[in-house]
Amino acid sequence: MSPFDASPFDADRAVDRRRLKRGLTFWRIAAIVLAAILGGIVFRATDIGGSGAFKGDRIAELTIDGFIAPDDELYDRLDEAREDPAVKALILRIDSGGGSSIGGELNYEKLREVAAEKPVVAVMEGIAASAAYMTALGADRIYAHGETLTGSIGVYLQAVEATELLRSIGIEADLIKSSVIKGQPNPLEALSDEARAALADVVADSYGYFRGLVADRRSLAGEKLDAVADGRVFTGRQALAAGLIDGLGGKKAALAWLEGEKGLDADLPIEDITPRPEDGRGLLGAAADAAVEALLKNTELSERLRVDGLVSVWQPRP
């Protein structure tokens, strides 16, 4: 029988079957989404923040990596570790080339708050330079591997001036300002001598703060301080010789120090309290974060979008 010979009854049944299939597909998808959401809720309730799997005495471990910037979720985790009497110590793992100066300062201050209550030991992994080294200074003890890159003690402020480029394509910018310095640096005008001097003072003040932390926390002064605070980077071995760290090693060395110097049991369970992308933002938020991170990963744009202000970072440029 030809398809054109089908009865109206058969056609109606075919339409009904298609509707039924579409309905079943919708509910299957809805069930999968609901299960994922409920699974995420259960996961956060039992795992995130360390309130589920770990109840007894333990050592907290937190990793700071990537670009250093203010992070409220990170500070909440550190506050929780500080306030929890069952958390006996904190191991901080750092793998970062630095970031914003304010990010390094806030990390340092928060770690000193934790250190006032319990031991904090930092382990620097592949790199812990500039604002990341400033972060490490908040620990009571600092370890690095022999090939770790660290140091880069300094601050810079970078600005782009595009007046010649704009002029070459026939664009002139008019600016009306309350003073010569207002709004500088600005790509639409050349940096004035007055603004350059004012910005140099800002950089010098921030650098003075960083240098002072190194002097205080590492007991360095005079020529020894000058030799490490000129922006150069060091391997872990060089950093040890220069007095920037306390020893070579990783987590095992950190645990040995906690046991030998602080009397803690090195076999205590270790709880990872590092904030994860999905923490507190839901599944859709985590997916959006992951998509943006994938687009920006390993690009100059990612750093520029995350920071506005003075920078304490080490990154070799081609």
GROMACS .gro file of C-alpha atoms in nm:
model
  318
    1MET     CA    1   0.000   0.000   0.000
    2SER     CA    2   0.129   0.345  -0.089
    3PRO     CA    3   0.190   0.595   0.191
    4PHE     CA    4  -0.069   0.811   0.023
    5ASP     CA    5  -0.328   0.537   0.076
    6ALA     CA    6  -0.305   0.556   0.458
    7SER     CA    7  -0.635   0.615   0.633
    8PRO     CA    8  -0.706   0.925   0.845
    9PHE     CA    9  -0.709   0.691   1.145
   10ASP     CA   10  -0.351   0.576   1.075
   11ALA     CA   11  -0.234   0.936   1.031
   12ASP     CA   12  -0.388   1.036   1.363
   13ARG     CA   13  -0.214   0.746   1.536
   14ALA     CA   14   0.122   0.850   1.387
   15VAL     CA   15   0.076   1.206   1.511
   16ASP     CA   16  -0.015   1.079   1.858
   17ARG     CA   17   0.294   0.857   1.867
   18ARG     CA   18   0.518   1.152   1.775
   19ARG     CA   19   0.361   1.364   2.047
   20LEU     CA   20   0.411   1.084   2.298
   21LYS     CA   21   0.778   1.045   2.201
   22ARG     CA   22   0.837   1.420   2.234
   23GLY     CA   23   0.673   1.416   2.574
   24LEU     CA   24   0.884   1.124   2.692
   25THR     CA   25   1.201   1.292   2.566
   26PHE     CA   26   1.117   1.612   2.754
   27TRP     CA   27   1.059   1.430   3.081
   28ARG     CA   28   1.375   1.222   3.040
   29ILE     CA   29   1.579   1.541   2.997
   30ALA     CA   30   1.399   1.704   3.289
   31ALA     CA   31   1.475   1.402   3.508
   32ILE     CA   32   1.844   1.410   3.416
   33VAL     CA   33   1.870   1.783   3.492
   34LEU     CA   34   1.688   1.740   3.823
   35ALA     CA   35   1.914   1.450   3.921
   36ALA     CA   36   2.223   1.658   3.840
   37ILE     CA   37   2.096   1.951   4.047
   38LEU     CA   38   2.006   1.730   4.343
   39GLY     CA   39   2.340   1.555   4.315
   40GLY     CA   40   2.517   1.891   4.324
   41ILE     CA   41   2.319   1.998   4.629
   42VAL     CA   42   2.400   1.674   4.812
   43PHE     CA   43   2.768   1.704   4.712
   44ARG     CA   44   2.792   2.057   4.848
   45ALA     CA   45   2.609   1.966   5.168
   46THR     CA   46   2.838   1.672   5.240
   47ASP     CA   47   3.171   1.784   5.100
   48ILE     CA   48   3.207   2.157   5.034
   49GLY     CA   49   3.357   2.353   5.319
   50GLY     CA   50   3.482   2.044   5.496
   51SER     CA   51   3.172   2.005   5.709
   52GLY     CA   52   3.089   1.653   5.599
   53ALA     CA   53   3.364   1.395   5.564
   54PHE     CA   54   3.599   1.543   5.827
   55LYS     CA   55   3.483   1.581   6.186
   56GLY     CA   56   3.783   1.498   6.404
   57ASP     CA   57   4.130   1.647   6.441
   58ARG     CA   58   4.287   1.715   6.104
   59ILE     CA   59   4.524   1.931   5.901
   60ALA     CA   60   4.374   2.166   5.644
   61GLU     CA   61   4.534   2.203   5.303
   62LEU     CA   62   4.461   2.493   5.070
   63THR     CA   63   4.598   2.554   4.720
   64ILE     CA   64   4.645   2.901   4.573
   65ASP     CA   65   4.726   2.896   4.203
   66GLY     CA   66   4.681   3.107   3.894
   67PHE     CA   67   4.649   3.484   3.904
   68ILE     CA   68   4.654   3.635   4.254
   69ALA     CA   69   4.349   3.855   4.314
   70PRO     CA   70   4.109   3.930   4.602
   71ASP     CA   71   3.897   3.620   4.667
   72ASP     CA   72   3.618   3.630   4.927
   73GLU     CA   73   3.553   3.255   4.899
   74LEU     CA   74   3.918   3.187   4.977
   75TYR     CA   75   3.906   3.415   5.281
   76ASP     CA   76   3.589   3.245   5.405
   77ARG     CA   77   3.767   2.909   5.392
   78LEU     CA   78   4.062   3.046   5.585
   79ASP     CA   79   3.829   3.194   5.847
   80GLU     CA   80   3.656   2.857   5.885
   81ALA     CA   81   3.990   2.682   5.930
   82ARG     CA   82   4.102   2.941   6.185
   83GLU     CA   83   3.782   2.914   6.389
   84ASP     CA   84   3.758   2.532   6.384
   85PRO     CA   85   3.942   2.390   6.689
   86ALA     CA   86   3.968   2.051   6.517
   87VAL     CA   87   4.187   2.202   6.244
   88LYS     CA   88   4.532   2.180   6.399
   89ALA     CA   89   4.741   2.335   6.120
   90LEU     CA   90   4.726   2.469   5.766
   91ILE     CA   91   4.942   2.360   5.474
   92LEU     CA   92   4.937   2.622   5.200
   93ARG     CA   93   5.037   2.510   4.850
   94ILE     CA   94   5.124   2.790   4.607
   95ASP     CA   95   5.173   2.771   4.232
   96SER     CA   96   5.141   3.120   4.085
   97GLY     CA   97   5.345   3.378   3.900
   98GLY     CA   98   5.183   3.656   4.101
   99GLY     CA   99   4.903   3.899   4.033
  100SER     CA  100   4.757   4.215   4.180
  101SER     CA  101   4.938   4.381   4.469
  102ILE     CA  102   4.614   4.410   4.665
  103GLY     CA  103   4.551   4.037   4.618
  104GLY     CA  104   4.891   3.956   4.764
  105GLU     CA  105   4.839   4.194   5.055
  106LEU     CA  106   4.497   4.052   5.146
  107ASN     CA  107   4.627   3.694   5.121
  108TYR     CA  108   4.917   3.781   5.351
  109GLU     CA  109   4.695   3.948   5.611
  110LYS     CA  110   4.444   3.664   5.616
  111LEU     CA  111   4.719   3.404   5.657
  112ARG     CA  112   4.866   3.597   5.948
  113GLU     CA  113   4.525   3.585   6.114
  114VAL     CA  114   4.527   3.206   6.079
  115ALA     CA  115   4.887   3.185   6.200
  116ALA     CA  116   4.791   3.369   6.518
  117GLU     CA  117   4.576   3.066   6.610
  118LYS     CA  118   4.758   2.765   6.459
  119PRO     CA  119   5.071   2.678   6.257
  120VAL     CA  120   5.077   2.770   5.888
  121VAL     CA  121   5.338   2.623   5.654
  122ALA     CA  122   5.372   2.715   5.286
  123VAL     CA  123   5.491   2.482   5.010
  124MET     CA  124   5.586   2.659   4.688
  125GLU     CA  125   5.541   2.437   4.383
  126GLY     CA  126   5.650   2.524   4.026
  127ILE     CA  127   5.642   2.899   4.076
  128ALA     CA  128   5.562   3.137   4.361
  129ALA     CA  129   5.678   3.479   4.250
  130SER     CA  130   5.594   3.839   4.334
  131ALA     CA  131   5.241   3.862   4.483
  132ALA     CA  132   5.251   3.483   4.527
  133TYR     CA  133   5.572   3.516   4.729
  134MET     CA  134   5.406   3.796   4.926
  135THR     CA  135   5.132   3.544   5.002
  136ALA     CA  136   5.387   3.287   5.121
  137LEU     CA  137   5.530   3.541   5.365
  138GLY     CA  138   5.210   3.499   5.566
  139ALA     CA  139   5.319   3.146   5.666
  140ASP     CA  140   5.531   3.053   5.967
  141ARG     CA  141   5.753   2.832   5.752
  142ILE     CA  142   5.824   2.831   5.377
  143TYR     CA  143   5.941   2.536   5.168
  144ALA     CA  144   6.020   2.519   4.797
  145HIS     CA  145   6.154   2.263   4.555
  146GLY     CA  146   6.500   2.308   4.410
  147GLU     CA  147   6.360   2.411   4.072
  148THR     CA  148   6.080   2.631   4.205
  149LEU     CA  149   6.095   2.987   4.071
  150THR     CA  150   6.034   3.251   4.335
  151GLY     CA  151   6.129   3.605   4.430
  152SER     CA  152   6.046   3.879   4.177
  153ILE     CA  153   6.003   4.118   4.468
  154GLY     CA  154   5.875   4.436   4.313
  155VAL     CA  155   5.580   4.627   4.168
  156TYR     CA  156   5.501   4.778   3.831
  157LEU     CA  157   5.230   4.987   3.673
  158GLN     CA  158   5.186   4.956   3.298
  159ALA     CA  159   4.992   5.188   3.068
  160VAL     CA  160   4.938   5.212   2.693
  161GLU     CA  161   4.960   5.545   2.509
  162ALA     CA  162   4.798   5.534   2.164
  163THR     CA  163   4.791   5.898   2.053
  164GLU     CA  164   5.024   5.846   1.756
  165LEU     CA  165   4.829   5.542   1.641
  166LEU     CA  166   4.500   5.730   1.660
  167ARG     CA  167   4.647   6.030   1.483
  168SER     CA  168   4.769   5.806   1.200
  169ILE     CA  169   4.408   5.708   1.126
  170GLY     CA  170   4.273   6.059   1.161
  171ILE     CA  171   4.140   6.049   1.516
  172GLU     CA  172   4.206   6.332   1.763
  173ALA     CA  173   4.083   6.319   2.124
  174ASP     CA  174   3.979   6.626   2.324
  175LEU     CA  175   3.988   6.594   2.702
  176ILE     CA  176   3.853   6.847   2.951
  177LYS     CA  177   3.995   6.782   3.299
  178SER     CA  178   4.011   6.949   3.637
  179SER     CA  179   4.390   6.907   3.647
  180VAL     CA  180   4.679   6.781   3.435
  181ILE     CA  181   4.710   6.462   3.639
  182LYS     CA  182   4.340   6.372   3.648
  183GLY     CA  183   4.260   6.055   3.452
  184GLN     CA  184   4.620   5.961   3.378
  185PRO     CA  185   4.746   5.724   3.257
  186ASN     CA  186   4.509   5.741   2.962
  187PRO     CA  187   4.568   5.592   2.615
  188LEU     CA  188   4.410   5.903   2.459
  189GLU     CA  189   4.684   6.140   2.579
  190ALA     CA  190   5.058   6.136   2.639
  191LEU     CA  191   5.160   6.082   3.000
  192SER     CA  192   5.256   6.416   3.154
  193ASP     CA  193   5.569   6.462   3.363
  194GLU     CA  194   5.354   6.546   3.665
  195ALA     CA  195   5.150   6.227   3.627
  196ARG     CA  196   5.461   6.018   3.573
  197ALA     CA  197   5.612   6.150   3.896
  198ALA     CA  198   5.288   6.092   4.089
  199LEU     CA  199   5.254   5.737   3.960
  200ALA     CA  200   5.619   5.667   4.037
  201ASP     CA  201   5.544   5.769   4.397
  202VAL     CA  202   5.254   5.523   4.407
  203VAL     CA  203   5.472   5.239   4.277
  204ALA     CA  204   5.747   5.331   4.525
  205ASP     CA  205   5.501   5.325   4.815
  206SER     CA  206   5.367   4.983   4.717
  207TYR     CA  207   5.719   4.851   4.667
  208GLY     CA  208   5.817   4.986   5.008
  209TYR     CA  209   5.535   4.786   5.165
  210PHE     CA  210   5.646   4.466   4.988
  211ARG     CA  211   6.011   4.524   5.075
  212GLY     CA  212   5.917   4.589   5.437
  213LEU     CA  213   5.731   4.258   5.458
  214VAL     CA  214   6.037   4.074   5.327
  215ALA     CA  215   6.263   4.254   5.574
  216ASP     CA  216   6.032   4.177   5.867
  217ARG     CA  217   5.930   3.821   5.787
  218ARG     CA  218   6.270   3.701   5.661
  219SER     CA  219   6.489   3.906   5.897
  220LEU     CA  220   6.682   4.065   5.612
  221ALA     CA  221   6.835   4.411   5.601
  222GLY     CA  222   7.097   4.622   5.426
  223GLU     CA  223   7.285   4.466   5.137
  224LYS     CA  224   7.122   4.127   5.191
  225LEU     CA  225   6.779   4.282   5.149
  226ASP     CA  226   6.890   4.489   4.850
  227ALA     CA  227   7.024   4.176   4.681
  228VAL     CA  228   6.688   3.996   4.688
  229ALA     CA  229   6.447   4.288   4.647
  230ASP     CA  230   6.548   4.419   4.304
  231GLY     CA  231   6.291   4.219   4.106
  232ARG     CA  232   6.507   3.921   4.012
  233VAL     CA  233   6.381   3.563   4.034
  234PHE     CA  234   6.550   3.278   4.218
  235THR     CA  235   6.542   2.901   4.204
  236GLY     CA  236   6.447   2.728   4.526
  237ARG     CA  237   6.812   2.654   4.599
  238GLN     CA  238   6.910   3.017   4.544
  239ALA     CA  239   6.618   3.135   4.755
  240LEU     CA  240   6.731   2.915   5.043
  241ALA     CA  241   7.085   3.053   5.025
  242ALA     CA  242   6.948   3.409   5.012
  243GLY     CA  243   6.722   3.360   5.314
  244LEU     CA  244   6.391   3.385   5.129
  245ILE     CA  245   6.274   3.036   5.232
  246ASP     CA  246   6.339   2.796   5.520
  247GLY     CA  247   6.405   2.469   5.343
  248LEU     CA  248   6.379   2.252   5.034
  249GLY     CA  249   6.096   2.003   5.006
  250GLY     CA  250   5.724   1.958   4.958
  251LYS     CA  251   5.429   1.840   5.163
  252LYS     CA  252   5.635   1.567   5.331
  253ALA     CA  253   5.881   1.828   5.458
  254ALA     CA  254   5.591   2.044   5.578
  255LEU     CA  255   5.441   1.754   5.773
  256ALA     CA  256   5.780   1.667   5.923
  257TRP     CA  257   5.816   2.026   6.045
  258LEU     CA  258   5.467   2.026   6.195
  259GLU     CA  259   5.548   1.703   6.378
  260GLY     CA  260   5.900   1.794   6.490
  261GLU     CA  261   5.852   2.161   6.577
  262LYS     CA  262   5.482   2.186   6.661
  263GLY     CA  263   5.420   1.843   6.811
  264LEU     CA  264   5.145   1.746   6.569
  265ASP     CA  265   5.080   1.392   6.452
  266ALA     CA  266   5.196   1.378   6.089
  267ASP     CA  267   4.942   1.100   6.030
  268LEU     CA  268   4.643   1.326   6.095
  269PRO     CA  269   4.399   1.324   5.802
  270ILE     CA  270   4.444   1.609   5.556
  271GLU     CA  271   4.135   1.796   5.441
  272ASP     CA  272   4.148   1.990   5.115
  273ILE     CA  273   3.962   2.318   5.177
  274THR     CA  274   4.048   2.477   4.843
  275PRO     CA  275   3.745   2.658   4.695
  276ARG     CA  276   3.614   2.495   4.379
  277PRO     CA  277   3.443   2.671   4.086
  278GLU     CA  278   3.104   2.522   4.175
  279ASP     CA  279   3.113   2.632   4.540
  280GLY     CA  280   2.810   2.842   4.625
  281ARG     CA  281   2.726   2.938   4.267
  282GLY     CA  282   2.516   2.646   4.148
  283LEU     CA  283   2.566   2.419   3.852
  284LEU     CA  284   2.479   2.677   3.589
  285GLY     CA  285   2.718   2.926   3.744
  286ALA     CA  286   2.995   2.669   3.749
  287ALA     CA  287   2.932   2.585   3.384
  288ALA     CA  288   2.946   2.953   3.289
  289ASP     CA  289   3.269   3.000   3.485
  290ALA     CA  290   3.425   2.699   3.314
  291ALA     CA  291   3.328   2.826   2.970
  292VAL     CA  292   3.475   3.171   3.032
  293GLU     CA  293   3.790   3.021   3.183
  294ALA     CA  294   3.835   2.796   2.881
  295LEU     CA  295   3.806   3.094   2.647
  296LEU     CA  296   4.051   3.306   2.844
  297LYS     CA  297   4.298   3.040   2.955
  298ASN     CA  298   4.663   3.117   2.884
  299THR     CA  299   4.588   3.454   2.724
  300GLU     CA  300   4.704   3.802   2.809
  301LEU     CA  301   4.338   3.905   2.803
  302SER     CA  302   4.258   3.686   3.101
  303GLU     CA  303   4.502   3.877   3.319
  304ARG     CA  304   4.389   4.218   3.197
  305LEU     CA  305   4.025   4.134   3.271
  306ARG     CA  306   4.103   4.022   3.625
  307VAL     CA  307   4.312   4.309   3.752
  308ASP     CA  308   4.284   4.684   3.777
  309GLY     CA  309   4.566   4.853   3.966
  310LEU     CA  310   4.924   4.785   4.068
  311VAL     CA  311   5.067   4.451   3.963
  312SER     CA  312   5.315   4.224   4.140
  313VAL     CA  313   5.371   3.949   3.888
  314TRP     CA  314   5.656   3.771   3.715
  315GLN     CA  315   5.607   3.662   3.357
  316PRO     CA  316   5.884   3.636   3.097
  317ARG     CA  317   5.787   3.810   2.775
  318PRO     CA  318   5.905   3.716   2.424
   0.00000   0.00000   0.00000
